[in-house]
Amino acid sequence: MTVNEVKELLKIYYDIPQMIDEEFATIRHCEEQKDRINLPSVNLSGLPGGKGVPGDRTANMALADQARYYEDEIMNCYRRIAALREKKNWLGLALGRLDKTDRYILELAYMGSPDPKQRHRTFRRPPWKEIADKVEYSESQTRERVRIAMLQLMMLADQTAFPGMVR
């Protein structure tokens, strides 16, 4: 995992539960839509059955692909949910291994507030000087602590393989 991947994961850490809820909503929607598909009965005679009714099995198979699309989408949602949960659990454990000050600096710099209303309304990465003042370090010390913390997170990530992660 690169530094940028760690930063992106830190940015979405507090949003992961909402992202999982959205995936479950997609699954519910797909289930509802899949149940609404009405396939025409198979006409085995091969003769046209009237206006707009396909008379061959190929057309019926093409119509049946709609149900497969929903099933594939549901499976993809479950895969994304599993990946999101795994990343959230890993990052929670990895952050727990860091020093309290380092975690606080990372939270200020990348994660924002745990409250979704505050995070989405006003989150911007504060200047390093502002972060340094809050943790009572110099700006250069604060940046160095973030650099070391990111390296620690990257090393911990190398010990864990995520689905779809290229090493």
Short mmCIF file of C-alpha atoms in Angstrom, two decimals, residues 7 11 14 20 27 43 47 49 58 67-69 74 85 91 95 108 110-111 113 117 142-143 165:
data_model
loop_
_atom_site.label_atom_id
_atom_site.label_comp_id
_atom_site.label_asym_id
_atom_site.label_seq_id
_atom_site.Cartn_x
_atom_site.Cartn_y
_atom_site.Cartn_z
CA LYS A 7 -4.22 8.80 2.94
CA LYS A 11 -10.08 10.18 4.45
CA TYR A 14 -15.42 7.59 9.14
CA ILE A 20 -21.68 -0.07 3.59
CA ILE A 27 -28.72 -4.89 -2.73
CA ASN A 43 -42.30 -21.04 -27.03
CA LEU A 47 -43.27 -20.26 -34.45
CA GLY A 49 -46.37 -16.26 -30.85
CA THR A 58 -32.05 -17.32 -27.85
CA ALA A 67 -31.95 -11.49 -13.71
CA ARG A 68 -28.27 -12.47 -13.96
CA TYR A 69 -27.31 -8.79 -14.08
CA ILE A 74 -25.65 -8.18 -5.63
CA ARG A 85 -15.22 -3.91 6.46
CA LEU A 91 -7.14 0.65 9.87
CA LEU A 95 -4.34 3.26 14.31
CA LEU A 108 -6.67 16.44 12.19
CA TYR A 110 -6.74 13.58 7.00
CA MET A 111 -9.74 12.12 8.80
CA SER A 113 -14.34 14.96 12.67
CA LYS A 117 -22.42 16.63 9.69
CA THR A 142 4.50 17.58 13.16
CA ARG A 143 5.25 16.79 9.52
CA MET A 165 -4.47 -5.04 -3.85
#
